PDB file of C-alpha atoms in Angstrom:
ATOM      1  CA  MET A 211     121.010  73.564  66.928  1.00 37.00           C
ATOM      2  CA  SER A 212     119.829  70.230  68.297  1.00 37.00           C
ATOM      3  CA  ILE A 213     118.471  67.493  66.056  1.00 36.00           C
ATOM      4  CA  VAL A 214     115.975  65.305  67.861  1.00 34.00           C
ATOM      5  CA  PRO A 215     114.707  62.911  65.196  1.00 39.00           C
ATOM      6  CA  LEU A 216     112.873  60.730  67.653  1.00 46.00           C
ATOM      7  CA  LYS A 217     110.872  61.121  70.797  1.00 48.00           C
ATOM      8  CA  CYS A 218     113.213  62.394  73.478  1.00 50.00           C
ATOM      9  CA  ASN A 219     114.727  65.713  74.353  1.00 51.00           C
ATOM     10  CA  GLU A 220     117.572  66.946  76.499  1.00 54.00           C
ATOM     11  CA  THR A 221     115.437  67.573  79.592  1.00 52.00           C
ATOM     12  CA  SER A 222     113.384  64.389  79.654  1.00 61.00           C
ATOM     13  CA  ASP A 223     114.130  60.956  81.019  1.00 74.00           C
ATOM     14  CA  PHE A 224     114.175  59.278  77.636  1.00 73.00           C
ATOM     15  CA  SER A 225     113.982  55.771  79.095  1.00 78.00           C
ATOM     16  CA  LYS A 226     110.446  56.434  80.376  1.00 81.00           C
ATOM     17  CA  GLN A 227     109.154  57.640  77.033  1.00 83.00           C
ATOM     18  CA  VAL A 228     107.281  55.356  74.684  1.00 83.00           C
ATOM     19  CA  ALA A 229     109.382  53.464  72.157  1.00 85.00           C
ATOM     20  CA  CYS A 230     107.264  54.836  69.322  1.00 84.00           C
ATOM     21  CA  TRP A 231     105.972  58.375  69.658  1.00 78.00           C
ATOM     22  CA  ARG A 232     103.581  58.050  66.712  1.00 79.00           C
ATOM     23  CA  THR A 233     101.444  55.552  68.583  1.00 81.00           C
ATOM     24  CA  ARG A 234     100.563  58.283  71.060  1.00 75.00           C
ATOM     25  CA  ASP A 235      98.633  60.360  68.551  1.00 79.00           C
ATOM     26  CA  GLU A 236      97.187  57.901  66.079  1.00 85.00           C
ATOM     27  CA  ILE A 237      95.434  54.587  65.881  1.00 89.00           C
ATOM     28  CA  PHE A 238      95.189  52.419  62.786  1.00 93.00           C
ATOM     29  CA  ILE A 239      92.193  50.259  62.056  1.00 95.00           C
ATOM     30  CA  ALA A 240      92.846  47.731  59.311  1.00 93.00           C
ATOM     31  CA  PRO A 241      90.143  47.002  56.732  1.00 92.00           C
ATOM     32  CA  ASP A 242      89.274  43.771  58.584  1.00 92.00           C
ATOM     33  CA  GLY A 243      88.769  45.654  61.896  1.00 95.00           C
ATOM     34  CA  GLN A 244      92.099  44.799  63.502  1.00 94.00           C
ATOM     35  CA  VAL A 245      93.388  47.651  65.686  1.00 96.00           C
ATOM     36  CA  LEU A 246      97.101  48.262  65.113  1.00 94.00           C
ATOM     37  CA  PRO A 247      99.639  50.731  66.514  1.00 93.00           C
ATOM     38  CA  CYS A 248     100.186  52.161  63.012  1.00 91.00           C
ATOM     39  CA  ASN A 249      99.584  51.290  59.377  1.00 90.00           C
ATOM     40  CA  GLY A 250     103.092  49.826  59.118  1.00 90.00           C
ATOM     41  CA  TRP A 251     101.952  46.795  61.126  1.00 91.00           C
ATOM     42  CA  ASN A 252      99.127  45.978  58.714  1.00 90.00           C
ATOM     43  CA  GLY A 253     100.870  43.176  56.811  1.00 86.00           C
ATOM     44  CA  TYR A 254     103.216  42.020  59.580  1.00 87.00           C
ATOM     45  CA  ALA A 255     100.526  41.605  62.226  1.00 87.00           C
ATOM     46  CA  LYS A 256      98.688  39.049  60.111  1.00 85.00           C
ATOM     47  CA  LYS A 257     101.731  37.348  58.636  1.00 87.00           C
ATOM     48  CA  TYR A 258     103.316  36.777  62.045  1.00 87.00           C
ATOM     49  CA  ASN A 259     100.071  36.257  63.981  1.00 86.00           C
ATOM     50  CA  MET A 260     100.735  39.138  66.361  1.00 87.00           C
ATOM     51  CA  ASN A 261      97.272  38.929  67.929  1.00 87.00           C
ATOM     52  CA  PHE A 262      96.193  42.544  67.966  1.00 93.00           C
ATOM     53  CA  GLU A 263      92.559  42.936  68.900  1.00 96.00           C
ATOM     54  CA  ASN A 264      89.766  43.302  66.382  1.00 96.00           C
ATOM     55  CA  LEU A 265      86.758  45.620  66.569  1.00 97.00           C
ATOM     56  CA  LYS A 266      84.581  42.726  65.442  1.00 97.00           C
ATOM     57  CA  ASN A 267      85.337  40.940  68.727  1.00 96.00           C
ATOM     58  CA  MET A 268      86.137  43.705  71.205  1.00 96.00           C
ATOM     59  CA  LYS A 269      84.905  47.212  71.955  1.00 96.00           C
ATOM     60  CA  LEU A 270      87.317  50.045  71.175  1.00 95.00           C
ATOM     61  CA  LYS A 271      86.991  51.214  74.788  1.00 93.00           C
ATOM     62  CA  ASP A 272      88.335  47.847  75.977  1.00 94.00           C
ATOM     63  CA  ILE A 273      91.101  47.811  73.370  1.00 94.00           C
ATOM     64  CA  LEU A 274      92.232  51.212  74.595  1.00 91.00           C
ATOM     65  CA  THR A 275      92.225  50.176  78.253  1.00 89.00           C
ATOM     66  CA  LYS A 276      93.329  46.528  78.470  1.00 90.00           C
ATOM     67  CA  SER A 277      94.766  44.774  75.449  1.00 93.00           C
ATOM     68  CA  ASN A 278      97.802  43.604  73.540  1.00 92.00           C
ATOM     69  CA  TYR A 279      97.422  46.766  71.461  1.00 92.00           C
ATOM     70  CA  LEU A 280      97.664  48.931  74.576  1.00 91.00           C
ATOM     71  CA  SER A 281     100.668  47.109  76.015  1.00 90.00           C
ATOM     72  CA  THR A 282     102.402  47.455  72.642  1.00 91.00           C
ATOM     73  CA  VAL A 283     101.842  51.209  72.328  1.00 90.00           C
ATOM     74  CA  LEU A 284     102.887  51.730  75.954  1.00 89.00           C
ATOM     75  CA  THR A 285     106.223  49.962  75.445  1.00 91.00           C
ATOM     76  CA  THR A 286     108.883  52.310  76.787  1.00 89.00           C
ATOM     77  CA  VAL A 287     112.445  52.882  75.702  1.00 90.00           C
ATOM     78  CA  GLN A 288     113.469  51.220  78.976  1.00 92.00           C
ATOM     79  CA  ASP A 289     111.415  48.127  78.059  1.00 93.00           C
ATOM     80  CA  LEU A 290     113.300  48.009  74.779  1.00 93.00           C
ATOM     81  CA  PHE A 291     116.686  48.418  76.512  1.00 94.00           C
ATOM     82  CA  ASP A 292     115.794  45.695  79.021  1.00 95.00           C
ATOM     83  CA  ARG A 293     115.366  43.251  76.126  1.00 95.00           C
ATOM     84  CA  ASN A 294     117.996  44.544  73.707  1.00 94.00           C
ATOM     85  CA  LYS A 295     121.574  44.513  74.971  1.00 95.00           C
ATOM     86  CA  GLU A 296     123.004  46.015  71.780  1.00 94.00           C
ATOM     87  CA  CYS A 297     120.792  49.115  71.979  1.00 93.00           C
ATOM     88  CA  ARG A 298     121.172  49.366  75.756  1.00 93.00           C
ATOM     89  CA  ASN A 299     124.976  49.508  75.404  1.00 95.00           C
ATOM     90  CA  CYS A 300     125.132  51.735  72.312  1.00 93.00           C
ATOM     91  CA  GLU A 301     126.885  55.093  72.599  1.00 93.00           C
ATOM     92  CA  TYR A 302     123.946  56.765  70.785  1.00 92.00           C
ATOM     93  CA  ARG A 303     121.185  55.277  72.976  1.00 89.00           C
ATOM     94  CA  GLU A 304     120.200  58.601  74.525  1.00 85.00           C
ATOM     95  CA  LYS A 305     119.768  60.247  71.127  1.00 85.00           C
ATOM     96  CA  CYS A 306     118.334  57.236  69.374  1.00 85.00           C
ATOM     97  CA  GLY A 307     116.095  55.852  72.096  1.00 85.00           C
ATOM     98  CA  GLY A 308     116.318  52.382  70.596  1.00 86.00           C
ATOM     99  CA  GLY A 309     115.377  53.330  67.070  1.00 87.00           C
ATOM    100  CA  HIS A 310     112.822  55.318  65.176  1.00 82.00           C
ATOM    101  CA  CYS A 311     110.399  52.570  64.193  1.00 89.00           C
ATOM    102  CA  ARG A 312     109.416  49.253  65.755  1.00 91.00           C
ATOM    103  CA  VAL A 313     108.047  48.047  62.404  1.00 91.00           C
ATOM    104  CA  ILE A 314     111.434  48.628  60.751  1.00 92.00           C
ATOM    105  CA  ALA A 315     113.127  46.866  63.660  1.00 92.00           C
ATOM    106  CA  PHE A 316     110.738  43.923  63.406  1.00 92.00           C
ATOM    107  CA  ALA A 317     111.090  43.720  59.631  1.00 91.00           C
ATOM    108  CA  GLY A 318     114.874  43.614  59.901  1.00 91.00           C
ATOM    109  CA  THR A 319     115.252  41.347  62.908  1.00 92.00           C
ATOM    110  CA  GLY A 320     111.975  39.468  63.411  1.00 91.00           C
ATOM    111  CA  ASP A 321     111.949  40.915  66.938  1.00 92.00           C
ATOM    112  CA  PHE A 322     109.745  43.766  68.152  1.00 92.00           C
ATOM    113  CA  TYR A 323     112.592  44.743  70.494  1.00 93.00           C
ATOM    114  CA  GLY A 324     115.291  44.400  67.825  1.00 93.00           C
ATOM    115  CA  LYS A 325     117.397  47.280  66.582  1.00 92.00           C
ATOM    116  CA  ASP A 326     116.181  49.648  63.905  1.00 92.00           C
ATOM    117  CA  GLU A 327     118.994  49.463  61.329  1.00 92.00           C
ATOM    118  CA  SER A 328     117.977  52.716  59.654  1.00 92.00           C
ATOM    119  CA  THR A 329     118.405  54.687  62.868  1.00 92.00           C
ATOM    120  CA  CYS A 330     121.705  52.914  63.593  1.00 91.00           C
ATOM    121  CA  ALA A 331     122.949  53.933  60.145  1.00 93.00           C
ATOM    122  CA  PHE A 332     121.895  57.529  60.792  1.00 93.00           C
ATOM    123  CA  PHE A 333     123.842  57.925  64.021  1.00 93.00           C
ATOM    124  CA  LYS A 334     126.751  55.554  63.394  1.00 93.00           C
ATOM    125  CA  GLY A 335     127.211  57.023  59.920  1.00 93.00           C
ATOM    126  CA  GLY A 336     127.638  60.499  61.365  1.00 92.00           C
ATOM    127  CA  TYR A 337     124.579  61.909  59.624  1.00 91.00           C
ATOM    128  CA  GLU A 338     123.537  63.972  62.631  1.00 89.00           C
ATOM    129  CA  ASP A 339     126.806  65.913  62.391  1.00 90.00           C
ATOM    130  CA  LYS A 340     126.564  66.104  58.598  1.00 93.00           C
ATOM    131  CA  ILE A 341     123.102  67.634  58.824  1.00 92.00           C
ATOM    132  CA  LYS A 342     124.224  70.100  61.494  1.00 91.00           C
ATOM    133  CA  LYS A 343     127.168  71.117  59.329  1.00 92.00           C
ATOM    134  CA  PHE A 344     124.928  71.538  56.299  1.00 92.00           C
ATOM    135  CA  MET A 345     122.359  73.556  58.263  1.00 91.00           C
ATOM    136  CA  ASN A 346     125.053  75.878  59.595  1.00 91.00           C
ATOM    137  CA  SER A 347     126.700  76.481  56.216  1.00 85.00           C
TER     138      SER A 347
END
C-alpha cells in the first residue's frame, strides 16, 4: 500500500509537478470578480494585496493565458524548493512535495513558498506509517 496524499507518485518527477494539484482542475471566482487559485485565497488575497486579476478588468481568456493567477497556479514543486531551503533539504520532500496547501503555508509563514506545517506534522509525526499500520490491521 502506498499513501500519496499530495500530487506526486513513484514514477513521476515530482519536482516538475505543480505545487498545488487542486489548481489544475478548478478556478475560484470571488464575489467581487477576482480570479483566485482556490477559495482558500479569498480573504488572504485582499488582505495582503496579492494582485490576482479581476474579471471586471480582464477577460478570462487573458487571465488563463498571461497573468499573476496563471503564474501562481503553474508554480512547480521545484520552484518551491528553489525558494525554500527547509523543504528542499527535508527527508520527506519526495513524499510531501513541499506541502499540501499553499494557503496553509502562507497563513502560517506569510510566504507563498513557506512550509505547510500541517503536512510537516503528518510526515514528521509518523502518521503515514500509522495509517499504513492501521489499514493493514
